Short mmCIF file of C-alpha atoms in Angstrom, two decimals:
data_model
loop_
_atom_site.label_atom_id
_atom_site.label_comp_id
_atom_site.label_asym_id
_atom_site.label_seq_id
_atom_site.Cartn_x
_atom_site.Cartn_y
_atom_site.Cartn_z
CA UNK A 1 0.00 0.00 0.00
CA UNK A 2 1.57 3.36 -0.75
CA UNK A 3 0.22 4.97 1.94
CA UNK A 4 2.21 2.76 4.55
CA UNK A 5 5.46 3.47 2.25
CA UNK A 6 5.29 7.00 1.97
CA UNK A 7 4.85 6.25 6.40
CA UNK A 8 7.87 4.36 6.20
CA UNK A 9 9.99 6.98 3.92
CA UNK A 10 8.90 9.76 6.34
CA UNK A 11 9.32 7.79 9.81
CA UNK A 12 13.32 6.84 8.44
CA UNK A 13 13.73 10.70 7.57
CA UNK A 14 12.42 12.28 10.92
CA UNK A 15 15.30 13.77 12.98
CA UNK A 16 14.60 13.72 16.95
CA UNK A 17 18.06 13.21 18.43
CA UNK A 18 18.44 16.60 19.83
CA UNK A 19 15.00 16.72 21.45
CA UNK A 20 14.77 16.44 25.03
CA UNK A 21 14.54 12.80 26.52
CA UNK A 22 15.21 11.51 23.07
CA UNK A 23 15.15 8.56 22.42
CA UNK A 24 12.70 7.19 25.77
CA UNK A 25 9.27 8.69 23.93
CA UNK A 26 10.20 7.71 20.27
CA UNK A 27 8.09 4.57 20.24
CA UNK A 28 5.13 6.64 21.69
CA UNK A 29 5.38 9.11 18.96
CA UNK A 30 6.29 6.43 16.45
CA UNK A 31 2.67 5.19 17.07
CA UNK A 32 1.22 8.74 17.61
CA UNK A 33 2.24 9.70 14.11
CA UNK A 34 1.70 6.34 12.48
CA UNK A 35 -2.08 6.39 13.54
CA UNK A 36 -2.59 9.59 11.70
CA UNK A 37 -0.14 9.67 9.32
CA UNK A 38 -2.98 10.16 6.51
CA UNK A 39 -4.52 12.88 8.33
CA UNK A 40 -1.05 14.53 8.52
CA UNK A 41 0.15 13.84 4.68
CA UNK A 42 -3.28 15.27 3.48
CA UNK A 43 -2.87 18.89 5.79
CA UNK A 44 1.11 18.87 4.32
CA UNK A 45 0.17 18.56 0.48
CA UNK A 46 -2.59 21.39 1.04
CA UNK A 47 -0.34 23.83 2.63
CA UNK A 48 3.34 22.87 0.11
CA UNK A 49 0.52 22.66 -2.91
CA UNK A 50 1.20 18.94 -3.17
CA UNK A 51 2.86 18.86 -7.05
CA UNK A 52 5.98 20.07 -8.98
CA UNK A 53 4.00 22.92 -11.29
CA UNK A 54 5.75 25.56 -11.14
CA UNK A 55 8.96 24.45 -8.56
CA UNK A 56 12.48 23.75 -9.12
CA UNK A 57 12.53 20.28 -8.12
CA UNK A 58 10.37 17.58 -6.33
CA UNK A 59 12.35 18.38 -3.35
CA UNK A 60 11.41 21.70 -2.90
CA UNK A 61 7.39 21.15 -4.07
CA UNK A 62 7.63 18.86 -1.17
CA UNK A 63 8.79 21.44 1.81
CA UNK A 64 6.75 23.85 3.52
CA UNK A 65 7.85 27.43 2.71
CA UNK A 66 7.67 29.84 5.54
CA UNK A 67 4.78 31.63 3.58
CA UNK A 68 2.67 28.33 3.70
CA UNK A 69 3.70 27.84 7.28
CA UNK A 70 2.68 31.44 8.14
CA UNK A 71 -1.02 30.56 6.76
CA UNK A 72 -0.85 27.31 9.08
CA UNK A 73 0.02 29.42 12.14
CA UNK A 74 -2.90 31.10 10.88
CA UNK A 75 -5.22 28.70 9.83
CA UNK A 76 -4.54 26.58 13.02
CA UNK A 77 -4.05 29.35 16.00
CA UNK A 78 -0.83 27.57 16.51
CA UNK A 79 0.82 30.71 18.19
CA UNK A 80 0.07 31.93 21.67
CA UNK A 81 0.65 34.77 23.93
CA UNK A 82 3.92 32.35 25.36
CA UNK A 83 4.76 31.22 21.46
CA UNK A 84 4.18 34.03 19.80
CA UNK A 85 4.45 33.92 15.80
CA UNK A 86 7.88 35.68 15.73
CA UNK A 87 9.25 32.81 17.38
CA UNK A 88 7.56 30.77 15.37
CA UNK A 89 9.46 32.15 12.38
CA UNK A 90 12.67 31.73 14.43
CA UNK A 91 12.78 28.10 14.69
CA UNK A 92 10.92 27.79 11.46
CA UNK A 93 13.81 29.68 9.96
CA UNK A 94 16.77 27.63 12.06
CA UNK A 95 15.02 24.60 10.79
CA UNK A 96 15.60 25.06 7.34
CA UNK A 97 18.84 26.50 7.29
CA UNK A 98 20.38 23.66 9.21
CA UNK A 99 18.54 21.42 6.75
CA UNK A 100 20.56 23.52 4.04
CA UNK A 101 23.98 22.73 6.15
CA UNK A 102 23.16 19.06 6.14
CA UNK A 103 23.12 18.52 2.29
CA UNK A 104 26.02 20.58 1.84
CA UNK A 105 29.42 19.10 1.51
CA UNK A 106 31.80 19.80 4.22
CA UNK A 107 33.79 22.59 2.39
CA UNK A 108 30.62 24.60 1.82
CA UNK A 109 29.20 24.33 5.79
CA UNK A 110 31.56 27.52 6.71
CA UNK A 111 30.04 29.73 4.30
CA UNK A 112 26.22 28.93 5.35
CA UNK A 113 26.90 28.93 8.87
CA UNK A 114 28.57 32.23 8.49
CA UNK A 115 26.45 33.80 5.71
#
């Protein structure tokens, strides 16, 4: 069923090693996320747009910009007087440029760190 590989292909690409108490909650959230994986996948596609017309690549119709992640925070009242939407962009915007370190070869991590 594709469903249940696109589950697996996300699940293997997930990244929690640096969040607190990781990894005694992983099999919790492993079952969390599998239960509504479809749920999930469907609110993704609708806010990236779900299909390569008009990107670059595959890879980046498949990522949440920050302007679709703005109209989530939005949509969703997702921000709150303690998490307010500037810090929202913060961590949205650390996110992705750590993501940009990781697929860069070694030589090239100075200049995105430091640019």
């Amino acid at each position: 069923e594709i469903l249940h590989k696109n589950w697996l292909v996300c699940w293997r690409n997930m990244t929690f090693k640096d969040l607190h108490d990781f990894p005694l909650w992983e099999t919790q959230l492993h079952d969390i996320i599998k239960d509504a994986f479809a749920e999930l996948q469907s609110i993704f596609l609708f806010y990236c747009g779900g299909s390569i017309a008009g990107s670059e690549s595959i890879a980046s119709a498949t990522k949440i910009g920050i302007m679709e992640m703005l109209q989530f925070a939005k949509d969703t009242d997702i921000t709150t007087k303690e998490f307010k939407l500037d810090e929202l962009t913060r961590h949205f915007t650390s996110a992705a440029s750590m993501d940009k370190v990781e697929l860069t070869g070694s030589a090239a991590r100075h200049n995105l760190v430091a640019g």
